[in-house]
PDB file of C-alpha atoms in Angstrom:
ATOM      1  CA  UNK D1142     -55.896 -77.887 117.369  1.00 83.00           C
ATOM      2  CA  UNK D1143     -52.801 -79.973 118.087  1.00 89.00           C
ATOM      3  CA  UNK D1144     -51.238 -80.182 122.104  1.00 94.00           C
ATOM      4  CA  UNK D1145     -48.005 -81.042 122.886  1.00 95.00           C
ATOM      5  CA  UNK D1146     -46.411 -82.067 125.759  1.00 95.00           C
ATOM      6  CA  UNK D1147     -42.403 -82.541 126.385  1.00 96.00           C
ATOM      7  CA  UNK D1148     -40.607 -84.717 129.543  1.00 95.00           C
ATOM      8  CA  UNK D1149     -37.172 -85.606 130.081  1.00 95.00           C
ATOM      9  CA  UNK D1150     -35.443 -82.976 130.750  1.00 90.00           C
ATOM     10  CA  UNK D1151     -33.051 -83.123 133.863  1.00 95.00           C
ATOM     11  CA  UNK D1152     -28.919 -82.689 134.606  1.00 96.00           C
ATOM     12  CA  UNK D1153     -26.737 -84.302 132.546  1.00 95.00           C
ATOM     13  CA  UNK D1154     -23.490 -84.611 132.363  1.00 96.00           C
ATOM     14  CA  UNK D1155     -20.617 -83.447 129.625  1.00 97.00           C
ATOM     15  CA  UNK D1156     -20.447 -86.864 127.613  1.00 97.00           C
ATOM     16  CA  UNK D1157     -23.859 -88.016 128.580  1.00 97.00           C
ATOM     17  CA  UNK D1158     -27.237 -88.675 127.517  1.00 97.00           C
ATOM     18  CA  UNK D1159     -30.842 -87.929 127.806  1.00 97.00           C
ATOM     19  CA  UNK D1160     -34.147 -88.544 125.848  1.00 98.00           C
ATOM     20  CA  UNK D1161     -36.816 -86.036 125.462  1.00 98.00           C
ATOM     21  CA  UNK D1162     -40.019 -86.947 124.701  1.00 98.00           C
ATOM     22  CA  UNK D1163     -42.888 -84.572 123.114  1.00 97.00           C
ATOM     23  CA  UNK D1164     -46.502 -86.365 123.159  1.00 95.00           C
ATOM     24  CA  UNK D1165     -49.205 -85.131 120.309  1.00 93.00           C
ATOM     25  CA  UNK D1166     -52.507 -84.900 120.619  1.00 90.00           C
ATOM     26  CA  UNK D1167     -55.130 -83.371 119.182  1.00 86.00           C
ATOM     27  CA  UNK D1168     -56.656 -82.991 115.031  1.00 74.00           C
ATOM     28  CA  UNK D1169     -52.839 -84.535 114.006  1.00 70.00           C
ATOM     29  CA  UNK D1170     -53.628 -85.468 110.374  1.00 65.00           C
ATOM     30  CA  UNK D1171     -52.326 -84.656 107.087  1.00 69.00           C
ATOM     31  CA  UNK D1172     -48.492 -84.110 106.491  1.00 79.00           C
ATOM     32  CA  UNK D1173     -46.733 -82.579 109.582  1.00 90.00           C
ATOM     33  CA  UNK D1174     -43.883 -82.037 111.168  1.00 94.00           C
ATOM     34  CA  UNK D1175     -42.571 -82.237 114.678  1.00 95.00           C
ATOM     35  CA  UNK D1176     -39.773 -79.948 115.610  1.00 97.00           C
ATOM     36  CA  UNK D1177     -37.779 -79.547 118.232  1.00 98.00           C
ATOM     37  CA  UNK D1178     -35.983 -76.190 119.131  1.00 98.00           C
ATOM     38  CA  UNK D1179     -34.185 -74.697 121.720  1.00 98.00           C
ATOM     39  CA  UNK D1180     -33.518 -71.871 123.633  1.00 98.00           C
ATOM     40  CA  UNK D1181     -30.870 -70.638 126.296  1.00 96.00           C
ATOM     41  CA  UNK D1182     -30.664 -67.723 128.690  1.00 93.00           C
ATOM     42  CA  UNK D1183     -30.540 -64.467 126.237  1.00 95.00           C
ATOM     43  CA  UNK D1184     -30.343 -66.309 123.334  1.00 97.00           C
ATOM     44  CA  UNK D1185     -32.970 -66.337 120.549  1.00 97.00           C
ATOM     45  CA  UNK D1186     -35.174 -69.879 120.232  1.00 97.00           C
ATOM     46  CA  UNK D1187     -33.145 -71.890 117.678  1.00 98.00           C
ATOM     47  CA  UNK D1188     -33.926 -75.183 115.812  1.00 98.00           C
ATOM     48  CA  UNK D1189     -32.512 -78.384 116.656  1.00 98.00           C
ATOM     49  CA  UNK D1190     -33.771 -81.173 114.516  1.00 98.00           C
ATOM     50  CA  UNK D1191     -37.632 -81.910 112.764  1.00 97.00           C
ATOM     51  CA  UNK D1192     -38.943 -84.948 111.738  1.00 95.00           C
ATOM     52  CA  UNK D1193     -41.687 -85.582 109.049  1.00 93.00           C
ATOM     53  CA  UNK D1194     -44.762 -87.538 110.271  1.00 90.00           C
ATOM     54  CA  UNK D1195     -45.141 -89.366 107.973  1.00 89.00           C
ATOM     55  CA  UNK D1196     -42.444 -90.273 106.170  1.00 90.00           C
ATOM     56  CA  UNK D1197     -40.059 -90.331 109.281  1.00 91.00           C
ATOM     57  CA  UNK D1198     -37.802 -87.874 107.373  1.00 93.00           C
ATOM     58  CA  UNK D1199     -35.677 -86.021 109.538  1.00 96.00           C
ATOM     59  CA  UNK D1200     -33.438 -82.373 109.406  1.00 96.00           C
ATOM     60  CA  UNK D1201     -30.952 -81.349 111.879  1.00 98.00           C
ATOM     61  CA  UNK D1202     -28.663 -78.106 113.398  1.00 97.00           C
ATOM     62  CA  UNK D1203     -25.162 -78.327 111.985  1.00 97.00           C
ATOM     63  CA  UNK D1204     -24.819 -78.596 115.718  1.00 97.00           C
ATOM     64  CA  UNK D1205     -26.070 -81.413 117.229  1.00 98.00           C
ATOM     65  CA  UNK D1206     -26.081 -83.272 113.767  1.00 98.00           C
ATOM     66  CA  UNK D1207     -24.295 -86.640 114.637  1.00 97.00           C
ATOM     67  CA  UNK D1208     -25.028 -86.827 118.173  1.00 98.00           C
ATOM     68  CA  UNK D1209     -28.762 -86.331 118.909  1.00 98.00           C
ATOM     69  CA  UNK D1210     -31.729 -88.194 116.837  1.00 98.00           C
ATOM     70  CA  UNK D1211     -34.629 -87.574 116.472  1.00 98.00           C
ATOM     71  CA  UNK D1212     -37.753 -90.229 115.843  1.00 96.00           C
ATOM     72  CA  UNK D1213     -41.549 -90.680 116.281  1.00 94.00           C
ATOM     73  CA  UNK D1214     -43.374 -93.926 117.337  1.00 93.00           C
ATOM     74  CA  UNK D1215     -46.887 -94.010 115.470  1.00 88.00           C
ATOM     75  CA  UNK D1216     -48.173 -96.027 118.206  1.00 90.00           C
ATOM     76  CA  UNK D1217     -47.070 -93.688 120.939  1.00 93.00           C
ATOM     77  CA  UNK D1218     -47.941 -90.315 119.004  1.00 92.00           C
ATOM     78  CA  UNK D1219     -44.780 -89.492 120.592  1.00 95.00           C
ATOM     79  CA  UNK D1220     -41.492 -87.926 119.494  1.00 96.00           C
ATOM     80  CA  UNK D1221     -38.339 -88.217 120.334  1.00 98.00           C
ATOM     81  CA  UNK D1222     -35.268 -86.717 120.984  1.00 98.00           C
ATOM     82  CA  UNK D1223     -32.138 -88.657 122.033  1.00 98.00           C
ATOM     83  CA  UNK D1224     -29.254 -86.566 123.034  1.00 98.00           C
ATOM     84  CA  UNK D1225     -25.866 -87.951 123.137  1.00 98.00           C
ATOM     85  CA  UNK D1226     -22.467 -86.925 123.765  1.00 98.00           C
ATOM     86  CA  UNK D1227     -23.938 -83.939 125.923  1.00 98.00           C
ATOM     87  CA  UNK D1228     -22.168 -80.868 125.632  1.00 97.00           C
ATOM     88  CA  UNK D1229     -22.456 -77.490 128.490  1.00 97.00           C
ATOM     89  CA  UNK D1230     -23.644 -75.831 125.314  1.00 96.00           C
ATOM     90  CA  UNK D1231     -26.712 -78.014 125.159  1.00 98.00           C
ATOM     91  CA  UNK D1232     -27.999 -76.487 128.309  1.00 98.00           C
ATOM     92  CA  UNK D1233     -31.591 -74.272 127.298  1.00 98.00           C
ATOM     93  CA  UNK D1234     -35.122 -75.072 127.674  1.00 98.00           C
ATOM     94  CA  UNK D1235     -36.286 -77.579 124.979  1.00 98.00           C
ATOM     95  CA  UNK D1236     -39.414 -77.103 123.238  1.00 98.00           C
ATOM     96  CA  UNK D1237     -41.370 -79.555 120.556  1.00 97.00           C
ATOM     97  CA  UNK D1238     -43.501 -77.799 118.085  1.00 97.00           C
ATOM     98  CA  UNK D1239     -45.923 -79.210 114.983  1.00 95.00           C
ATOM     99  CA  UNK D1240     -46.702 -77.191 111.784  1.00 94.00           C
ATOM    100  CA  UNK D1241     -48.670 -79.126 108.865  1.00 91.00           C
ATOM    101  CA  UNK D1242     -46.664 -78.786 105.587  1.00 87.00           C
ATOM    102  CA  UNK D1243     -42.949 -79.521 104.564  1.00 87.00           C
ATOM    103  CA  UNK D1244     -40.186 -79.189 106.799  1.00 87.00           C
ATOM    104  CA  UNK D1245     -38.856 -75.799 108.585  1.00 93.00           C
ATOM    105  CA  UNK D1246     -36.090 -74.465 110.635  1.00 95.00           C
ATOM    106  CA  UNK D1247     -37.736 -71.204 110.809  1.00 96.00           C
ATOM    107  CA  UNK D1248     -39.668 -70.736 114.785  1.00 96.00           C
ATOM    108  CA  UNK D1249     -42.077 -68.247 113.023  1.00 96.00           C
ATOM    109  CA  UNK D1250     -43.624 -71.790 110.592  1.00 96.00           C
ATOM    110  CA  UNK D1251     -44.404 -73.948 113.730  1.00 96.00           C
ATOM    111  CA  UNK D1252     -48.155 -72.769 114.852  1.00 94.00           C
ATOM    112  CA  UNK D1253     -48.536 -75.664 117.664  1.00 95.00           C
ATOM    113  CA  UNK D1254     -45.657 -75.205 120.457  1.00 97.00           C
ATOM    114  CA  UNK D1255     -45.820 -77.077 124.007  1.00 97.00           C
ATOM    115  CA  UNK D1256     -44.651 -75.566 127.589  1.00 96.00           C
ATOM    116  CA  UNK D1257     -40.822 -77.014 127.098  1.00 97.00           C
ATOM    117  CA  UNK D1258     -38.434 -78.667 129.426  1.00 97.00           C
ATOM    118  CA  UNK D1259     -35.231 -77.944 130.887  1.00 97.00           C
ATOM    119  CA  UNK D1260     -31.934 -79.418 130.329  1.00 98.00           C
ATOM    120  CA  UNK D1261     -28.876 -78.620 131.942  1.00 98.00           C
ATOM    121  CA  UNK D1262     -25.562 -80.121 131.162  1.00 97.00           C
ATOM    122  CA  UNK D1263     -22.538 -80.216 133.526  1.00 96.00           C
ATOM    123  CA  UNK D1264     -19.112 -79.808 132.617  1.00 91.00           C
TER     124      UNK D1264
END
């Protein structure tokens, strides 16, 4: 069993930052991944950007590639996700998720998925 746990959410503004964080705990071993995803008021949940364990490999959305990033500190069992250059867009509740194999957009592939946290971003 693996728990996750996201903070940083809050009100940004257009142009801005924030920093999510998602803590793991749990039986973490193996090759896994840590996802992030996203969802927004009647939208579908949609991926954002994953990040290999292990190898610190990391996929991303066509659309927040080049502004957010997305990295894990060993030490921390934490992940991040730094999001710059906010857009309105952004705005959705943010969830981090684990699945142990190679990496996936696809929700339906993470097993392990935490409560989420909001972000809002101002125009």
């Amino acid at each position: 069993q693996v728990q996750l746990g996201e903070s940083g959410g809050g009100l940004g503004q257009a142009g801005g930052s924030l920093r999510l964080s998602c803590t793991v705990s749990g039986r973490t071993f193996g090759n896994y991944v840590i996802g992030w995803f996203r969802q927004a008021p009647g939208k579908e949940r949609e991926f954002v950007a994953a990040i290999v364990w292990s190898s610190g490999r990391a996929d991303y959305a066509d659309s927040v590639k080049g502004r957010f990033t997305i990295s894990r500190d060993n030490a921390k069992n934490t992940v991040y996700l730094q999001m710059n250059s906010l857009k309105p867009e952004d705005t959705a509740v943010y969830y981090c998720a684990a699945r142990y194999g190679g990496r996936s957009a696809y929700t339906r592939e993470y097993k392990y998925w935490g409560q989420g946290t909001q972000v809002t971003v101002s125009s």
